[in-house]
mmCIF file of C-alpha atoms (C1' of nucleotides) in Angstrom:
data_model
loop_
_atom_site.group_PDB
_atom_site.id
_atom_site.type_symbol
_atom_site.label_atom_id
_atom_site.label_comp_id
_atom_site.label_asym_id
_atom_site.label_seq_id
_atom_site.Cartn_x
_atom_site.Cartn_y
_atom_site.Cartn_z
ATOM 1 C CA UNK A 10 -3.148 1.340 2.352
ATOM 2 C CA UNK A 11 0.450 3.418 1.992
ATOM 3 C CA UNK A 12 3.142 2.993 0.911
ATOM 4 C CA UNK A 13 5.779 1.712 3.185
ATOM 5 C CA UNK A 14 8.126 4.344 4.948
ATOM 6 C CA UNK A 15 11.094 2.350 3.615
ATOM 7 C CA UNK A 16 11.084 4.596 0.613
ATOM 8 C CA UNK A 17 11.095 7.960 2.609
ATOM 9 C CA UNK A 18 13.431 6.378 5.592
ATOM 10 C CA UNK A 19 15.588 5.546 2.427
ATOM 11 C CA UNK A 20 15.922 9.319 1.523
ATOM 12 C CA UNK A 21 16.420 10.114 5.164
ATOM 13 C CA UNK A 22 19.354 8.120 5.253
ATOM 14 C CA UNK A 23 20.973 9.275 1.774
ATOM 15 C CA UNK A 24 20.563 12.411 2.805
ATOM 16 C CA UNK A 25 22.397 12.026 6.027
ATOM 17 C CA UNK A 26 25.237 10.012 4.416
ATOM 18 C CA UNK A 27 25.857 12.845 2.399
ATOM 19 C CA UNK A 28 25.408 15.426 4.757
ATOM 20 C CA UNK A 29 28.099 13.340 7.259
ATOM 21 C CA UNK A 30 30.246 12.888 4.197
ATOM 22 C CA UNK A 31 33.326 13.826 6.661
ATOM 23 C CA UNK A 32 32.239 11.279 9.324
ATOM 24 C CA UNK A 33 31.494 7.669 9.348
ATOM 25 C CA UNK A 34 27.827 6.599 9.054
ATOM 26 C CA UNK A 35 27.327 3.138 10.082
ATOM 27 C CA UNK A 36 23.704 1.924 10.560
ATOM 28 C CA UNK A 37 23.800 2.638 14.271
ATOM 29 C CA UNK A 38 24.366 6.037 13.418
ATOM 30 C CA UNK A 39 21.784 6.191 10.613
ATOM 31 C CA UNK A 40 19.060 4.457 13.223
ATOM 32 C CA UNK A 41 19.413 6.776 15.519
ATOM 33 C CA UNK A 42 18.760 9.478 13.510
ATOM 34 C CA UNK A 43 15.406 7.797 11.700
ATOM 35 C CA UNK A 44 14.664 6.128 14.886
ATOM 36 C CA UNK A 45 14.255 2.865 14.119
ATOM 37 C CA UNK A 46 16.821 -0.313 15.072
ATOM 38 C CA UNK A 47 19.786 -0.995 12.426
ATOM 39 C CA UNK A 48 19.207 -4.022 11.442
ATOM 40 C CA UNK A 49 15.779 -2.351 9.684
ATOM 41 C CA UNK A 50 18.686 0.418 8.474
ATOM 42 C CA UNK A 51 20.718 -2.386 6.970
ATOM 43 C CA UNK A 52 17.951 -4.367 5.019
ATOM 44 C CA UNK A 53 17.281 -0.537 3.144
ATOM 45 C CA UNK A 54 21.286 -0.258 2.496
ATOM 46 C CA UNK A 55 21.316 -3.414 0.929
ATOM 47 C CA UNK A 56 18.553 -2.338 -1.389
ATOM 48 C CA UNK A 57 20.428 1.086 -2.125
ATOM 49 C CA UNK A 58 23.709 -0.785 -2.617
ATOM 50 C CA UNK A 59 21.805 -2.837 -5.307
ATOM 51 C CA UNK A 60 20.520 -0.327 -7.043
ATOM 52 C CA UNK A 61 23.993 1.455 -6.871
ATOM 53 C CA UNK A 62 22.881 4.433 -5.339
ATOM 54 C CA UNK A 63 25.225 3.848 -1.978
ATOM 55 C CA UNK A 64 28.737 1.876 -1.097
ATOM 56 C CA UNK A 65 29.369 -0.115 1.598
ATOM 57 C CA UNK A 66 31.757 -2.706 2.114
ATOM 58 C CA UNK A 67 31.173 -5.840 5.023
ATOM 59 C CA UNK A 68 32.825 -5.416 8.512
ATOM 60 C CA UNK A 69 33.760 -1.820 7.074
ATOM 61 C CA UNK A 70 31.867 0.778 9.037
ATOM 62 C CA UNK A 71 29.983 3.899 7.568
ATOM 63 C CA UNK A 72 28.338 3.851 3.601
ATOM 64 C CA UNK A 73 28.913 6.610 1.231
ATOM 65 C CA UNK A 74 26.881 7.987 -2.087
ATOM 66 C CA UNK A 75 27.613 6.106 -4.821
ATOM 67 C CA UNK A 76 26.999 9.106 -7.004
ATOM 68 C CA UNK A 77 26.612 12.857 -6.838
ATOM 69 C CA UNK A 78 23.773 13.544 -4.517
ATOM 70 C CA UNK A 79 22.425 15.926 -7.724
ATOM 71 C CA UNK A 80 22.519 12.491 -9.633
ATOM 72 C CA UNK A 81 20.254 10.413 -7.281
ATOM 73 C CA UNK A 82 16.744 11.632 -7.721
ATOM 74 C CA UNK A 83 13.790 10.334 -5.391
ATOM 75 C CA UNK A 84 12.937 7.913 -7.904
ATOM 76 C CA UNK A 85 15.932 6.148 -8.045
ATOM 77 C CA UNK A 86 15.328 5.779 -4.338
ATOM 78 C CA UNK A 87 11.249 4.801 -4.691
ATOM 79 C CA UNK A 88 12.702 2.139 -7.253
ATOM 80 C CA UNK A 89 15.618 1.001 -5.252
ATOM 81 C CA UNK A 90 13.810 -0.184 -1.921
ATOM 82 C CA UNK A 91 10.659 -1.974 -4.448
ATOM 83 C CA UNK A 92 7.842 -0.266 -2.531
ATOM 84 C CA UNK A 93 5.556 -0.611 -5.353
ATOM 85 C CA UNK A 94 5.972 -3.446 -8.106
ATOM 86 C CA UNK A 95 6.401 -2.214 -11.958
ATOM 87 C CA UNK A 96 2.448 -1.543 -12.841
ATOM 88 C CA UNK A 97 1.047 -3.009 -9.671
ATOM 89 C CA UNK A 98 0.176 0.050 -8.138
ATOM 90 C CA UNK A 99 -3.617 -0.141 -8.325
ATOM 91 C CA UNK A 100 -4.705 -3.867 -7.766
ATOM 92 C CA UNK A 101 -7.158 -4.945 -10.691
ATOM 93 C CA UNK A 102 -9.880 -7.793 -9.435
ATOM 94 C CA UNK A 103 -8.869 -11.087 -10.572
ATOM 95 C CA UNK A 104 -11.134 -13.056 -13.502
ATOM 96 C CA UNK A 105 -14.056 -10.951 -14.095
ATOM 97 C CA UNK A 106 -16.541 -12.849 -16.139
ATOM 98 C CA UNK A 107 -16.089 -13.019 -19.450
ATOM 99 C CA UNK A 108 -19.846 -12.942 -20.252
ATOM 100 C CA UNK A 109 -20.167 -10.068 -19.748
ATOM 101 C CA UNK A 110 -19.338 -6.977 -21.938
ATOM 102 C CA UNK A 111 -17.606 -5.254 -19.068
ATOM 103 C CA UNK A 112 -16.380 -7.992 -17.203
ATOM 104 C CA UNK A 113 -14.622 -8.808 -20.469
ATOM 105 C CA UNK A 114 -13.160 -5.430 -21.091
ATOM 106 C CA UNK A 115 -12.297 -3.939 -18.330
ATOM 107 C CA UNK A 116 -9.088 -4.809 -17.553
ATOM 108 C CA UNK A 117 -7.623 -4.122 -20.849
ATOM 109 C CA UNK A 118 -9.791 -0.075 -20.983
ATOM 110 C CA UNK A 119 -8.468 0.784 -16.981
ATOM 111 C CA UNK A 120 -5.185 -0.643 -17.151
ATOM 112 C CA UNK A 121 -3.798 2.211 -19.499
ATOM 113 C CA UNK A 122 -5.179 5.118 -17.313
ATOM 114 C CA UNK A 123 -3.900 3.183 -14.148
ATOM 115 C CA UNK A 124 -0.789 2.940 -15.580
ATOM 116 C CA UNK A 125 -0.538 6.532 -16.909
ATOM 117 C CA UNK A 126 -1.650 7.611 -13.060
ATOM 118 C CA UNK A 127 1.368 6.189 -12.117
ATOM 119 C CA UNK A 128 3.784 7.485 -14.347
ATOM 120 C CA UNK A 129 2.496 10.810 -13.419
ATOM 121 C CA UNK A 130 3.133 10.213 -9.963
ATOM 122 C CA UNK A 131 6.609 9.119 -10.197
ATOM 123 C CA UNK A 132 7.660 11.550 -12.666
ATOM 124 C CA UNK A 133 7.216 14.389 -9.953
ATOM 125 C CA UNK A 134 9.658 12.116 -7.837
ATOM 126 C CA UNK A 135 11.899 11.936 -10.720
ATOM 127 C CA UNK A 136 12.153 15.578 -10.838
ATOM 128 C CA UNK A 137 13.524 15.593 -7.137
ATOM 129 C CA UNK A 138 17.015 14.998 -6.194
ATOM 130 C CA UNK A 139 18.845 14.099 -2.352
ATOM 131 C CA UNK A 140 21.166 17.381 -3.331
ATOM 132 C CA UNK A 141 17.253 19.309 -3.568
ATOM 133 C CA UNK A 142 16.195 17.801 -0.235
ATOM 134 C CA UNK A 143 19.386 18.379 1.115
ATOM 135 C CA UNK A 144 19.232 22.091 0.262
ATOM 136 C CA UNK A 145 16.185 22.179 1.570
ATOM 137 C CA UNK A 146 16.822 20.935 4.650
ATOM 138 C CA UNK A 147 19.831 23.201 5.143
ATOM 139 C CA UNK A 148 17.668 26.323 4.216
ATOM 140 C CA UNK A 149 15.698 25.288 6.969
ATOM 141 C CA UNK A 150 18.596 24.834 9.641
ATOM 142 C CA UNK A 151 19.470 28.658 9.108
ATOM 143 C CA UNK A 152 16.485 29.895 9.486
ATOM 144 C CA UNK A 153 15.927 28.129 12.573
ATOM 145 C CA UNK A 154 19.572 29.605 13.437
ATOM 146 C CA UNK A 155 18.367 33.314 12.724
ATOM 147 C CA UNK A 156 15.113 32.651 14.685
ATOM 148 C CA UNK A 157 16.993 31.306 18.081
ATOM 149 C CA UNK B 143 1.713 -3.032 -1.074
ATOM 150 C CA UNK B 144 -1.001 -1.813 -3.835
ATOM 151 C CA UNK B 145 -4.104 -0.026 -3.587
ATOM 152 C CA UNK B 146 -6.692 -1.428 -2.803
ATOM 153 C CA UNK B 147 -8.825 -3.166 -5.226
ATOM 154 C CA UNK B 148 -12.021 -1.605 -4.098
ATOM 155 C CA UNK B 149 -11.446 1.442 -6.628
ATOM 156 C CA UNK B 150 -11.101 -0.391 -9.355
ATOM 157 C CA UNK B 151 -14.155 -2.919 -8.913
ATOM 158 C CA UNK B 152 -16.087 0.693 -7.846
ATOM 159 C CA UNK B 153 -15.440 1.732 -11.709
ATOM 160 C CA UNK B 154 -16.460 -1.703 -12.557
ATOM 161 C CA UNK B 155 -19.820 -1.385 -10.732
ATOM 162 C CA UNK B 156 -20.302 1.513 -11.926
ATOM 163 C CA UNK B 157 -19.705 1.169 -15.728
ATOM 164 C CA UNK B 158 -22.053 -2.012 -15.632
ATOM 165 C CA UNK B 159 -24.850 -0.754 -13.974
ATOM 166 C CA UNK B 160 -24.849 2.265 -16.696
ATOM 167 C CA UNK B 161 -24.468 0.037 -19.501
ATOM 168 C CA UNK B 162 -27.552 -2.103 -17.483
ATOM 169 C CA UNK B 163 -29.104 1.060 -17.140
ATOM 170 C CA UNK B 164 -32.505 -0.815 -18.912
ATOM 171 C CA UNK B 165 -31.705 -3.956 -16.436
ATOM 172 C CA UNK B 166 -32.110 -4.454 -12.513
ATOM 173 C CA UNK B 167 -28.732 -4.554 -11.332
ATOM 174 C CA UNK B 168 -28.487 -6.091 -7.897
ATOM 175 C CA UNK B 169 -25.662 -7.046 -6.187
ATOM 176 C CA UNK B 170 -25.700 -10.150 -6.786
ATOM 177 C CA UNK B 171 -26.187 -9.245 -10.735
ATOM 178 C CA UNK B 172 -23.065 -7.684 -10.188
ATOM 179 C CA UNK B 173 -21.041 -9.695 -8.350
ATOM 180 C CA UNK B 174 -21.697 -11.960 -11.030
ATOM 181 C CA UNK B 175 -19.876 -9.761 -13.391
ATOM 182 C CA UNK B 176 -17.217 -8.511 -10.757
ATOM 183 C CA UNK B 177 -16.675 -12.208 -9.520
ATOM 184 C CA UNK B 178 -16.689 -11.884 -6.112
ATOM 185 C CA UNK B 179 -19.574 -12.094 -3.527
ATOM 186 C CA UNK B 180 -22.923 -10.173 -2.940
ATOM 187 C CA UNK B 181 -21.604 -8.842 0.234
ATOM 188 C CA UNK B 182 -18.710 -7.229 -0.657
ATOM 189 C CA UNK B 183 -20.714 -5.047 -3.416
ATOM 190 C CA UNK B 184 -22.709 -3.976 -1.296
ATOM 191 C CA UNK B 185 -20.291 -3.178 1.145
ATOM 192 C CA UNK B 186 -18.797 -0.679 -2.063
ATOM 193 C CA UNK B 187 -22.190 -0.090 -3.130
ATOM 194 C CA UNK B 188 -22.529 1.755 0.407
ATOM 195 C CA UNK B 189 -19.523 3.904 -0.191
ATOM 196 C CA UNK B 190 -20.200 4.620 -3.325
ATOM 197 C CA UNK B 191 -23.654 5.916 -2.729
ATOM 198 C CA UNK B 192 -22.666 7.607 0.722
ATOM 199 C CA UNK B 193 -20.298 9.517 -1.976
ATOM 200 C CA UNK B 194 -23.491 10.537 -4.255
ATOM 201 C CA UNK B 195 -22.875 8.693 -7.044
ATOM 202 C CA UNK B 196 -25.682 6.022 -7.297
ATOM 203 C CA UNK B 197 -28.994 5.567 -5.858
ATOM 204 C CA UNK B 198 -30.325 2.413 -4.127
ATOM 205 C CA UNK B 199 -32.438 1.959 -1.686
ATOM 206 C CA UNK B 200 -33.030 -0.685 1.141
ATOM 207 C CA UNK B 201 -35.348 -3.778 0.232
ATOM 208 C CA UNK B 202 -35.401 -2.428 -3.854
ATOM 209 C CA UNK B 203 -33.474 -4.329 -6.163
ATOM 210 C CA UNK B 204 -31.475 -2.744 -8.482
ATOM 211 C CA UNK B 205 -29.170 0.636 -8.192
ATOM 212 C CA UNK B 206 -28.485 3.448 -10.702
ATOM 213 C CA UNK B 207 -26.256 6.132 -11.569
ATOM 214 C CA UNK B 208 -26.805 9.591 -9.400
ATOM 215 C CA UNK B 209 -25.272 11.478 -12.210
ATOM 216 C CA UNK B 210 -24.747 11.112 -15.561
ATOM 217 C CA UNK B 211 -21.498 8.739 -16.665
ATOM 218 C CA UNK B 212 -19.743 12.018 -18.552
ATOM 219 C CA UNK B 213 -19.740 13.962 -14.474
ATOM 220 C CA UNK B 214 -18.060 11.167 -12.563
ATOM 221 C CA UNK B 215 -14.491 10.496 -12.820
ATOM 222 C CA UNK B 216 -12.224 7.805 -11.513
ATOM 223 C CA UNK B 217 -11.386 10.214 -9.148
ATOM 224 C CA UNK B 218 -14.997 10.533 -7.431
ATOM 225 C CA UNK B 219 -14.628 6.813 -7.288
ATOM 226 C CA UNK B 220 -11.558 6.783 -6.046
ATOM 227 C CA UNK B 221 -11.941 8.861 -3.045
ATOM 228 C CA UNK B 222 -15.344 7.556 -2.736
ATOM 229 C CA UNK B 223 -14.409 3.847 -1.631
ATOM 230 C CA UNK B 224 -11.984 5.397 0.392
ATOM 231 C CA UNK B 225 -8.435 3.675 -0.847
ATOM 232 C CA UNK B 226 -6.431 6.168 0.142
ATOM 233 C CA UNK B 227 -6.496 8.327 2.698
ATOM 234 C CA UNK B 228 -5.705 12.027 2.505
ATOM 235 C CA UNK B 229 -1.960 13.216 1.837
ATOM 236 C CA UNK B 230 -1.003 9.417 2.554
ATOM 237 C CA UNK B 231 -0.484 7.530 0.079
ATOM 238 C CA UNK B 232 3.312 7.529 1.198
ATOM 239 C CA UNK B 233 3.991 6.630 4.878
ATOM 240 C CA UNK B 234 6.847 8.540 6.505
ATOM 241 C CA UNK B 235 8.941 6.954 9.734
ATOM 242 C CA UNK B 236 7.582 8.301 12.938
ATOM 243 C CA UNK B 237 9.514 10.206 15.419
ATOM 244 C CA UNK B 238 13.059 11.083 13.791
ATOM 245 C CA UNK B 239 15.640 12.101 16.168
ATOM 246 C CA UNK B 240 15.637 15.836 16.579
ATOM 247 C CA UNK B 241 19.082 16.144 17.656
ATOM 248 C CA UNK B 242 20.101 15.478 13.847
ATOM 249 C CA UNK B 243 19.784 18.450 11.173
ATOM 250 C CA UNK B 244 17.931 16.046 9.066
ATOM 251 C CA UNK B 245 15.784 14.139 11.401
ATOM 252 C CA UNK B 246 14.107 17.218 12.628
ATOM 253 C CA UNK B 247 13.519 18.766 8.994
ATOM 254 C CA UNK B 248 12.824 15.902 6.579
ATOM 255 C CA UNK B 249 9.700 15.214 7.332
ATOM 256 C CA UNK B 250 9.078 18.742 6.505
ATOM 257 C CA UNK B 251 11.463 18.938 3.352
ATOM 258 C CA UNK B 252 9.812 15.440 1.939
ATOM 259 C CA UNK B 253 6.193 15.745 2.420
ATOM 260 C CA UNK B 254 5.907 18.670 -0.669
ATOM 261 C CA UNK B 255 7.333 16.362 -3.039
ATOM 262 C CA UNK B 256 5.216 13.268 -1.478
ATOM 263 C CA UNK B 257 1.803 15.405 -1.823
ATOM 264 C CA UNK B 258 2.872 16.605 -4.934
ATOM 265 C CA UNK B 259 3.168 13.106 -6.378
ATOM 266 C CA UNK B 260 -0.272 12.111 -5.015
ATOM 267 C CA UNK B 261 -1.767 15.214 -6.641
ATOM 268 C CA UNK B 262 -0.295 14.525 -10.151
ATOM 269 C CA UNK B 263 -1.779 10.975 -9.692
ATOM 270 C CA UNK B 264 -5.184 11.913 -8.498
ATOM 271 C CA UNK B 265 -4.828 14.609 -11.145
ATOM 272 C CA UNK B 266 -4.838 11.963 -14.132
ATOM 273 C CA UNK B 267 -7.506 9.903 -12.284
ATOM 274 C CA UNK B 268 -9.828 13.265 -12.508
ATOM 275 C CA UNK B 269 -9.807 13.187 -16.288
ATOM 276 C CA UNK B 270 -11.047 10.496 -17.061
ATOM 277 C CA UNK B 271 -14.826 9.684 -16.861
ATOM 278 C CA UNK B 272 -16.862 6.582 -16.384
ATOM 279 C CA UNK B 273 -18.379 8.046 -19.788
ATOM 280 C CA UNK B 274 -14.850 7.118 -21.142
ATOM 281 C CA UNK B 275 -14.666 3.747 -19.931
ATOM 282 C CA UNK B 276 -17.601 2.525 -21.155
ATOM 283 C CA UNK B 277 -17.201 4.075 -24.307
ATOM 284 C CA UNK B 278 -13.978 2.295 -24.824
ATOM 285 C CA UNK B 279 -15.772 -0.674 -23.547
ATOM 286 C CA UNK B 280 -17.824 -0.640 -26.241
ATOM 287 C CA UNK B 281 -15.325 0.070 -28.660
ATOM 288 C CA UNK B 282 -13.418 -2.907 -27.547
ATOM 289 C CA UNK B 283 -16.776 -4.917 -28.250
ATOM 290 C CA UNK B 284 -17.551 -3.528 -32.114
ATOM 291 C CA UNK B 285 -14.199 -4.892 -32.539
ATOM 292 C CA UNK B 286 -14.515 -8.319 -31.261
ATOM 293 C CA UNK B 287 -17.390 -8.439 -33.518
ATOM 294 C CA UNK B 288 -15.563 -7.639 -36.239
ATOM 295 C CA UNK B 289 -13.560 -10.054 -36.137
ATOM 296 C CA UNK B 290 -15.507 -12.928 -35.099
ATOM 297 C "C1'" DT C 140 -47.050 -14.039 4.939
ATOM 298 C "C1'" DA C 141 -43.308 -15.645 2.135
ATOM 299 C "C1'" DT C 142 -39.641 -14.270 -0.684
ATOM 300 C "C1'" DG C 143 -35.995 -11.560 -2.037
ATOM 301 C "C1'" DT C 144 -33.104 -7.425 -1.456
ATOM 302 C "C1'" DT C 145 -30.229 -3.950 0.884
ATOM 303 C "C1'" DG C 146 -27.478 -2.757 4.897
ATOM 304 C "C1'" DT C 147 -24.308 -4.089 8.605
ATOM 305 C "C1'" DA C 148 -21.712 -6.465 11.994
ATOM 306 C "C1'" DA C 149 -18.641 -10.003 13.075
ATOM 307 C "C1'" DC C 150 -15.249 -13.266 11.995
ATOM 308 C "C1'" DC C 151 -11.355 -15.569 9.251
ATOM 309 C "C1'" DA C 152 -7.249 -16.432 6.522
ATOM 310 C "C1'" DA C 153 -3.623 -14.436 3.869
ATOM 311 C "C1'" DA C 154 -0.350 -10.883 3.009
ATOM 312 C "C1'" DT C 155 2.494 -7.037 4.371
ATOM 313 C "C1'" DT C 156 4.956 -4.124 7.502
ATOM 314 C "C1'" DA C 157 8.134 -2.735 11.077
ATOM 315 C "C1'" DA C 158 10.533 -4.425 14.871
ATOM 316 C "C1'" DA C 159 13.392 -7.649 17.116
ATOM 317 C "C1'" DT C 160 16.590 -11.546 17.743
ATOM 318 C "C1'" DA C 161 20.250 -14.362 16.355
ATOM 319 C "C1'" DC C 162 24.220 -15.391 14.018
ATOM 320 C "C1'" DA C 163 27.572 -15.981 10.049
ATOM 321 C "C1'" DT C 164 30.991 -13.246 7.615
ATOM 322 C "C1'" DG C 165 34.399 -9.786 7.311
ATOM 323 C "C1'" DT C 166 37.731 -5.979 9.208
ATOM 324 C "C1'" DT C 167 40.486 -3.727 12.427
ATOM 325 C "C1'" DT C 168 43.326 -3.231 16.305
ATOM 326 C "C1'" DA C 169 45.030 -4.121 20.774
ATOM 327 C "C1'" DT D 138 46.065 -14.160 17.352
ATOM 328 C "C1'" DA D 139 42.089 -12.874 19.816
ATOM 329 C "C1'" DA D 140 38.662 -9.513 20.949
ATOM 330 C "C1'" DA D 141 35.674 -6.009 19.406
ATOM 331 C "C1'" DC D 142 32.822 -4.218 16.101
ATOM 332 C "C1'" DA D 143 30.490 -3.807 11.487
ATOM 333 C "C1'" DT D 144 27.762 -5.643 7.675
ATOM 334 C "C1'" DG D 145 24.642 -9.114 5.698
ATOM 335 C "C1'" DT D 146 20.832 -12.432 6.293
ATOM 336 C "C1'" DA D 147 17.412 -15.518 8.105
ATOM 337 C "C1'" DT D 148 13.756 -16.103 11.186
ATOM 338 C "C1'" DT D 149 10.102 -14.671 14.364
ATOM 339 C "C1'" DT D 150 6.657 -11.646 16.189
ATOM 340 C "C1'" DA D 151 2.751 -8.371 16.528
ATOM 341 C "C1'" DA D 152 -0.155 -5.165 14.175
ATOM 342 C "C1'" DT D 153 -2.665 -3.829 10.168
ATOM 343 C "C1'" DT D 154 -5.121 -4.417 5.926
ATOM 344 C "C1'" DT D 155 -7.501 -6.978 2.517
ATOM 345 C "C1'" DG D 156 -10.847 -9.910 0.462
ATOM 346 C "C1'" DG D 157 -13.971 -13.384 1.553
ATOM 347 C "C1'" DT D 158 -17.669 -15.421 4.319
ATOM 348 C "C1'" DT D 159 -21.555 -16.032 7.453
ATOM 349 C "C1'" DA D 160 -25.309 -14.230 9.877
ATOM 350 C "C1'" DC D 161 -29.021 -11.418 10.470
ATOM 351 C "C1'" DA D 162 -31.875 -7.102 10.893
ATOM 352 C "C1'" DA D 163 -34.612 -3.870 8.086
ATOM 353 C "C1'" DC D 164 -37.342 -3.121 4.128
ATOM 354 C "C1'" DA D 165 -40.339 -3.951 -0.140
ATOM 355 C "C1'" DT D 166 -43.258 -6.635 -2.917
ATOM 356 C "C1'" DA D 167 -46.029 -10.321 -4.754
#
DNA sequence: TATGTTGTAACCAAATTAAATACATGTTTA
DNA sequence: TAAACATGTATTTAATTTGGTTACAACATA
């Protein structure tokens, strides 16, 4: 089991709108970057335009950040394309049997750690914004310059 | 997507067959509890001892806990039954285009945050014991006898 | 020897994912 | 106005994973 590369194709392509600010990014553009087909590319923008991370308009090419790129952490993001359901990120086996002392109670004593697990999880990707990736990846483009 | 509900029945198992600890518990004894089939524990009752955390032998009824419930946490379980494999919990798109400044350096920009998040999670999962479970378990019971 | 248990392998149906196709809707421009 | 191009959806497909099931070999015990 993973979790499905819409989340990190989503930060791909935030990053990229940002970082093409002065061009036109239409989801041919993005796809060929990520390397996947645009109609894949368009099913992610219309998540990110629902969460109002992004804006794009119909029959208008290219999408822009809908905010600062310091203001859209990877959480927003993980949220925005629904990769994991609120709480659902373990799976808990349905109707254990309730004559038993554990089968009766187990739900209700895992369910808090599970829970706590995942807030844990997505607090480090609330702690990371597109402008942090972006600088990242930048930092990374010199060095390759200084090292040609 | 979700994890896999193998972990969670694992802690299951293995909270019963403690508190069973004076009992035989087969896998069909707990299945029972579980709700599911035979097979199926056993199939987890494999990883789960192939991890060193019960005993049970072929043709003997009955399996029991390799260590004591206070040295195995949820995650010994967890990476026991195998849910998730290492440093993937998140997926990342194949093959970005190298041509573009972020295609050819997100992958390497992302995947610090990505393990990072997976390490807080696991992190929580390690600090909590099968011990703790079942105490809570049983906490949960002296209650519902209180107020029957 | 008969019974019951663990340990596997094989198979199935359901769900999810990424990819692909098709097309309606909207915008621009030639 | 018509042609070209973009977004927004719906539908289909193949591959993978999951949980469930059946079948059966290996082992232990009464």
């Amino acid at each position: 089991m993973s979790i499905s590369s819409r989340f990190t194709v989503g930060v791909h392509v935030l990053a990229l709108i940002e970082l093409n600010k002065e061009g036109i990014s239409s989801s041919e553009f993005l796809a060929g970057s990520v390397n996947t087909n645009p109609t894949l590319i368009r099913k992610i923008m219309g998540m990110l335009k629902k969460a109002g991370l992004i804006e794009v308009h119909p029959g208008i090419a290219g999408a822009k950040l809908a905010k600062e790129p310091s203001y859209i952490t990877l959480l927003d993001v993980y949220k925005a394309v629904d990769v994991v359901k609120e709480k659902e990120l373990f799976s808990v086996h349905e109707n254990p049997h309730p004559n038993c002392p554990v089968g009766r109670n187990i739900q209700d004593s895992i369910t808090p750690v599970l829970s706590a697990a995942q807030l844990a999880l997505e607090k480090v990707l609330g702690n990371v914004t597109i402008e942090d990736i972006l600088k990242d990846i930048v930092d990374k483009e010199k060095f390759r310059i200084v090292n040609e």
